[in-house]
PDB file of C-alpha atoms in Angstrom:
ATOM      1  CA  UNK A  20      12.459   4.555  20.355  1.00  0.00           C
ATOM      2  CA  UNK A  21      13.429   7.821  18.694  1.00  0.00           C
ATOM      3  CA  UNK A  22      16.095   6.037  16.611  1.00  0.00           C
ATOM      4  CA  UNK A  23      13.513   3.523  15.394  1.00  0.00           C
ATOM      5  CA  UNK A  24      11.052   6.293  14.507  1.00  0.00           C
ATOM      6  CA  UNK A  25      13.844   8.096  12.610  1.00  0.00           C
ATOM      7  CA  UNK A  26      14.620   4.903  10.687  1.00  0.00           C
ATOM      8  CA  UNK A  27      10.950   4.462   9.811  1.00  0.00           C
ATOM      9  CA  UNK A  28      10.760   8.055   8.600  1.00  0.00           C
ATOM     10  CA  UNK A  29      13.864   7.485   6.453  1.00  0.00           C
ATOM     11  CA  UNK A  30      12.310   4.410   4.819  1.00  0.00           C
ATOM     12  CA  UNK A  31       9.060   6.280   4.136  1.00  0.00           C
ATOM     13  CA  UNK A  32      10.928   9.268   2.700  1.00  0.00           C
ATOM     14  CA  UNK A  33      13.094   6.988   0.523  1.00  0.00           C
ATOM     15  CA  UNK A  34      10.028   5.235  -0.942  1.00  0.00           C
ATOM     16  CA  UNK A  35       8.409   8.630  -1.511  1.00  0.00           C
ATOM     17  CA  UNK A  36      11.409  10.149  -3.289  1.00  0.00           C
ATOM     18  CA  UNK A  37      12.310   6.960  -5.215  1.00  0.00           C
ATOM     19  CA  UNK A  38       9.135   4.890  -5.433  1.00  0.00           C
ATOM     20  CA  UNK A  39       9.578   1.292  -6.532  1.00  0.00           C
ATOM     21  CA  UNK A  40       7.454  -0.161  -9.334  1.00  0.00           C
ATOM     22  CA  UNK A  41       6.095   3.280 -10.249  1.00  0.00           C
ATOM     23  CA  UNK A  42       5.080   2.904 -13.881  1.00  0.00           C
ATOM     24  CA  UNK A  43       2.175   1.859 -16.069  1.00  0.00           C
ATOM     25  CA  UNK A  44       2.109  -1.828 -16.941  1.00  0.00           C
ATOM     26  CA  UNK A  45       1.289  -2.683 -20.561  1.00  0.00           C
ATOM     27  CA  UNK A  46       0.434  -6.331 -19.875  1.00  0.00           C
ATOM     28  CA  UNK A  47      -1.669  -5.761 -16.749  1.00  0.00           C
ATOM     29  CA  UNK A  48      -4.777  -7.916 -16.621  1.00  0.00           C
ATOM     30  CA  UNK A  49      -6.263  -6.093 -13.609  1.00  0.00           C
ATOM     31  CA  UNK A  50      -6.350  -2.294 -13.214  1.00  0.00           C
ATOM     32  CA  UNK A  51      -8.111   0.084 -10.837  1.00  0.00           C
ATOM     33  CA  UNK A  52      -8.006   3.786 -10.046  1.00  0.00           C
ATOM     34  CA  UNK A  53      -8.045   5.306  -6.573  1.00  0.00           C
ATOM     35  CA  UNK A  54      -8.571   8.811  -5.228  1.00  0.00           C
ATOM     36  CA  UNK A  55      -8.299  10.278  -1.740  1.00  0.00           C
ATOM     37  CA  UNK A  56     -10.186  13.561  -1.981  1.00  0.00           C
ATOM     38  CA  UNK A  57      -9.094  14.695   1.471  1.00  0.00           C
ATOM     39  CA  UNK A  58      -5.397  14.715   0.585  1.00  0.00           C
ATOM     40  CA  UNK A  59      -5.600  14.807  -3.220  1.00  0.00           C
ATOM     41  CA  UNK A  60      -3.858  11.457  -3.718  1.00  0.00           C
ATOM     42  CA  UNK A  61      -4.625   9.798  -7.049  1.00  0.00           C
ATOM     43  CA  UNK A  62      -3.202   6.525  -8.256  1.00  0.00           C
ATOM     44  CA  UNK A  63      -3.698   3.628 -10.592  1.00  0.00           C
ATOM     45  CA  UNK A  64      -2.720   0.102  -9.569  1.00  0.00           C
ATOM     46  CA  UNK A  65      -1.740  -2.431 -12.239  1.00  0.00           C
ATOM     47  CA  UNK A  66      -1.575  -6.171 -11.637  1.00  0.00           C
ATOM     48  CA  UNK A  67      -0.513  -9.050 -13.812  1.00  0.00           C
ATOM     49  CA  UNK A  68      -1.987 -12.201 -12.286  1.00  0.00           C
ATOM     50  CA  UNK A  69      -1.446 -15.707 -13.615  1.00  0.00           C
ATOM     51  CA  UNK A  70      -3.512 -18.408 -11.976  1.00  0.00           C
ATOM     52  CA  UNK A  71      -3.554 -17.407  -8.333  1.00  0.00           C
ATOM     53  CA  UNK A  72      -0.166 -15.656  -8.271  1.00  0.00           C
ATOM     54  CA  UNK A  73       0.544 -11.934  -8.592  1.00  0.00           C
ATOM     55  CA  UNK A  74       3.376 -12.060 -11.096  1.00  0.00           C
ATOM     56  CA  UNK A  75       3.842  -8.298 -11.272  1.00  0.00           C
ATOM     57  CA  UNK A  76       2.351  -5.192  -9.691  1.00  0.00           C
ATOM     58  CA  UNK A  77       2.968  -1.504 -10.246  1.00  0.00           C
ATOM     59  CA  UNK A  78       1.334   1.869  -9.716  1.00  0.00           C
ATOM     60  CA  UNK A  79       1.442   5.388 -11.022  1.00  0.00           C
ATOM     61  CA  UNK A  80      -0.034   8.633  -9.836  1.00  0.00           C
ATOM     62  CA  UNK A  81       0.503  11.551  -7.548  1.00  0.00           C
ATOM     63  CA  UNK A  82       0.149  11.756  -3.821  1.00  0.00           C
ATOM     64  CA  UNK A  83       1.536  12.694  -0.473  1.00  0.00           C
ATOM     65  CA  UNK A  84       4.582  10.993   1.029  1.00  0.00           C
ATOM     66  CA  UNK A  85       2.505   8.457   2.982  1.00  0.00           C
ATOM     67  CA  UNK A  86       0.361   7.477  -0.009  1.00  0.00           C
ATOM     68  CA  UNK A  87       3.310   7.121  -2.375  1.00  0.00           C
ATOM     69  CA  UNK A  88       5.470   5.253   0.132  1.00  0.00           C
ATOM     70  CA  UNK A  89       2.608   2.903   0.965  1.00  0.00           C
ATOM     71  CA  UNK A  90       1.998   2.121  -2.720  1.00  0.00           C
ATOM     72  CA  UNK A  91       5.716   1.550  -3.285  1.00  0.00           C
ATOM     73  CA  UNK A  92       6.057  -0.733  -0.260  1.00  0.00           C
ATOM     74  CA  UNK A  93       2.857  -2.568  -1.209  1.00  0.00           C
ATOM     75  CA  UNK A  94       4.107  -3.359  -4.715  1.00  0.00           C
ATOM     76  CA  UNK A  95       7.355  -4.746  -3.314  1.00  0.00           C
ATOM     77  CA  UNK A  96       5.449  -6.875  -0.816  1.00  0.00           C
ATOM     78  CA  UNK A  97       2.919  -8.316  -3.275  1.00  0.00           C
ATOM     79  CA  UNK A  98       5.137  -9.468  -6.134  1.00  0.00           C
ATOM     80  CA  UNK A  99       5.083 -13.243  -6.365  1.00  0.00           C
ATOM     81  CA  UNK A 100       2.409 -13.630  -3.680  1.00  0.00           C
ATOM     82  CA  UNK A 101      -0.597 -15.902  -4.053  1.00  0.00           C
ATOM     83  CA  UNK A 102      -3.947 -14.139  -3.959  1.00  0.00           C
ATOM     84  CA  UNK A 103      -4.782 -15.536  -0.512  1.00  0.00           C
ATOM     85  CA  UNK A 104      -1.406 -14.275   0.772  1.00  0.00           C
ATOM     86  CA  UNK A 105      -2.159 -10.831  -0.681  1.00  0.00           C
ATOM     87  CA  UNK A 106      -5.544 -10.840   1.076  1.00  0.00           C
ATOM     88  CA  UNK A 107      -3.819 -11.789   4.348  1.00  0.00           C
ATOM     89  CA  UNK A 108      -1.284  -8.952   3.921  1.00  0.00           C
ATOM     90  CA  UNK A 109      -4.111  -6.488   3.303  1.00  0.00           C
ATOM     91  CA  UNK A 110      -5.890  -7.579   6.491  1.00  0.00           C
ATOM     92  CA  UNK A 111      -2.702  -7.460   8.571  1.00  0.00           C
ATOM     93  CA  UNK A 112      -1.679  -4.071   7.183  1.00  0.00           C
ATOM     94  CA  UNK A 113      -5.147  -2.581   7.639  1.00  0.00           C
ATOM     95  CA  UNK A 114      -5.266  -3.847  11.230  1.00  0.00           C
ATOM     96  CA  UNK A 115      -1.788  -2.443  11.903  1.00  0.00           C
ATOM     97  CA  UNK A 116      -2.696   1.084  10.790  1.00  0.00           C
ATOM     98  CA  UNK A 117      -6.183   1.194  12.310  1.00  0.00           C
ATOM     99  CA  UNK A 118      -5.845  -0.408  15.758  1.00  0.00           C
ATOM    100  CA  UNK A 119      -3.883   1.105  18.627  1.00  0.00           C
ATOM    101  CA  UNK A 120      -3.187  -2.303  20.149  1.00  0.00           C
ATOM    102  CA  UNK A 121      -1.916  -3.855  16.902  1.00  0.00           C
ATOM    103  CA  UNK A 122       1.440  -5.555  16.895  1.00  0.00           C
ATOM    104  CA  UNK A 123       3.171  -6.084  13.562  1.00  0.00           C
ATOM    105  CA  UNK A 124       2.851  -9.519  12.022  1.00  0.00           C
ATOM    106  CA  UNK A 125       6.169 -10.932  10.779  1.00  0.00           C
ATOM    107  CA  UNK A 126       4.622 -11.228   7.305  1.00  0.00           C
ATOM    108  CA  UNK A 127       4.440  -7.441   6.994  1.00  0.00           C
ATOM    109  CA  UNK A 128       8.181  -6.897   6.706  1.00  0.00           C
ATOM    110  CA  UNK A 129       8.973  -3.297   5.754  1.00  0.00           C
ATOM    111  CA  UNK A 130       5.284  -2.380   5.753  1.00  0.00           C
ATOM    112  CA  UNK A 131       5.671  -2.065   9.524  1.00  0.00           C
ATOM    113  CA  UNK A 132       7.218   1.378   8.996  1.00  0.00           C
ATOM    114  CA  UNK A 133       3.729   2.749   8.334  1.00  0.00           C
ATOM    115  CA  UNK A 134       2.357   1.705  11.740  1.00  0.00           C
ATOM    116  CA  UNK A 135       2.718   5.256  13.045  1.00  0.00           C
ATOM    117  CA  UNK A 136      -0.017   6.599  10.760  1.00  0.00           C
ATOM    118  CA  UNK A 137      -2.624   5.193  13.146  1.00  0.00           C
ATOM    119  CA  UNK A 138      -1.779   8.172  15.394  1.00  0.00           C
ATOM    120  CA  UNK A 139      -3.092  10.454  12.622  1.00  0.00           C
ATOM    121  CA  UNK A 140      -6.515   9.188  11.477  1.00  0.00           C
ATOM    122  CA  UNK A 141      -6.593  11.351   8.328  1.00  0.00           C
ATOM    123  CA  UNK A 142      -3.302   9.769   7.221  1.00  0.00           C
ATOM    124  CA  UNK A 143      -4.726   6.228   7.502  1.00  0.00           C
ATOM    125  CA  UNK A 144      -6.693   6.992   4.327  1.00  0.00           C
ATOM    126  CA  UNK A 145      -3.450   7.938   2.603  1.00  0.00           C
ATOM    127  CA  UNK A 146      -1.720   4.745   3.732  1.00  0.00           C
ATOM    128  CA  UNK A 147      -4.573   2.438   2.731  1.00  0.00           C
ATOM    129  CA  UNK A 148      -5.548   3.955  -0.633  1.00  0.00           C
ATOM    130  CA  UNK A 149      -3.193   1.761  -2.680  1.00  0.00           C
ATOM    131  CA  UNK A 150      -4.357  -1.330  -0.801  1.00  0.00           C
ATOM    132  CA  UNK A 151      -8.049  -0.661  -1.386  1.00  0.00           C
ATOM    133  CA  UNK A 152      -7.275   0.112  -5.018  1.00  0.00           C
ATOM    134  CA  UNK A 153      -5.361  -3.162  -5.363  1.00  0.00           C
ATOM    135  CA  UNK A 154      -8.372  -5.056  -4.011  1.00  0.00           C
ATOM    136  CA  UNK A 155     -10.658  -3.265  -6.472  1.00  0.00           C
ATOM    137  CA  UNK A 156      -8.310  -4.186  -9.317  1.00  0.00           C
ATOM    138  CA  UNK A 157      -8.429  -7.850  -8.352  1.00  0.00           C
ATOM    139  CA  UNK A 158     -12.242  -7.660  -8.361  1.00  0.00           C
ATOM    140  CA  UNK A 159     -12.232  -5.791 -11.714  1.00  0.00           C
ATOM    141  CA  UNK A 160     -14.228  -2.886 -10.293  1.00  0.00           C
ATOM    142  CA  UNK A 161     -14.652  -0.145 -12.866  1.00  0.00           C
ATOM    143  CA  UNK A 162     -15.612   2.643 -10.458  1.00  0.00           C
ATOM    144  CA  UNK A 163     -12.728   4.566  -8.897  1.00  0.00           C
ATOM    145  CA  UNK A 164     -11.922   3.710  -5.291  1.00  0.00           C
ATOM    146  CA  UNK A 165     -12.212   6.483  -2.750  1.00  0.00           C
ATOM    147  CA  UNK A 166     -11.173   6.511   0.876  1.00  0.00           C
ATOM    148  CA  UNK A 167     -14.225   8.547   1.931  1.00  0.00           C
TER     149      UNK A 167
END
């Protein structure tokens, strides 16, 4: 189990140090801002949606390793997904990081590496900030998302 935990930590650290899709998106048609006051994480999520498909997704901002890695992994997971698939991923991910008895759904892929945050309730807010911000972007909410 220790080897698996080490691998998960490596993936999280890699996505923190070299986040994927970390840039503003000029042609985004959905944007939202998120802030986790407890940890100081701040990010903006950009989505380009055509029909019911997320064609592109990116983020920018500053945050802790968990927040940044979660945003990076989320953007990788959502590209090319239909909106209902994105909603399903959100539900599965949220369940994974908030329930002790959760078992990873095969659809989660690499997102499974964040399952350990459920052992640290304050870190769940870090891991879910990008996801809540993505949902706000899809709903065109103007007010910043907070994890309070």
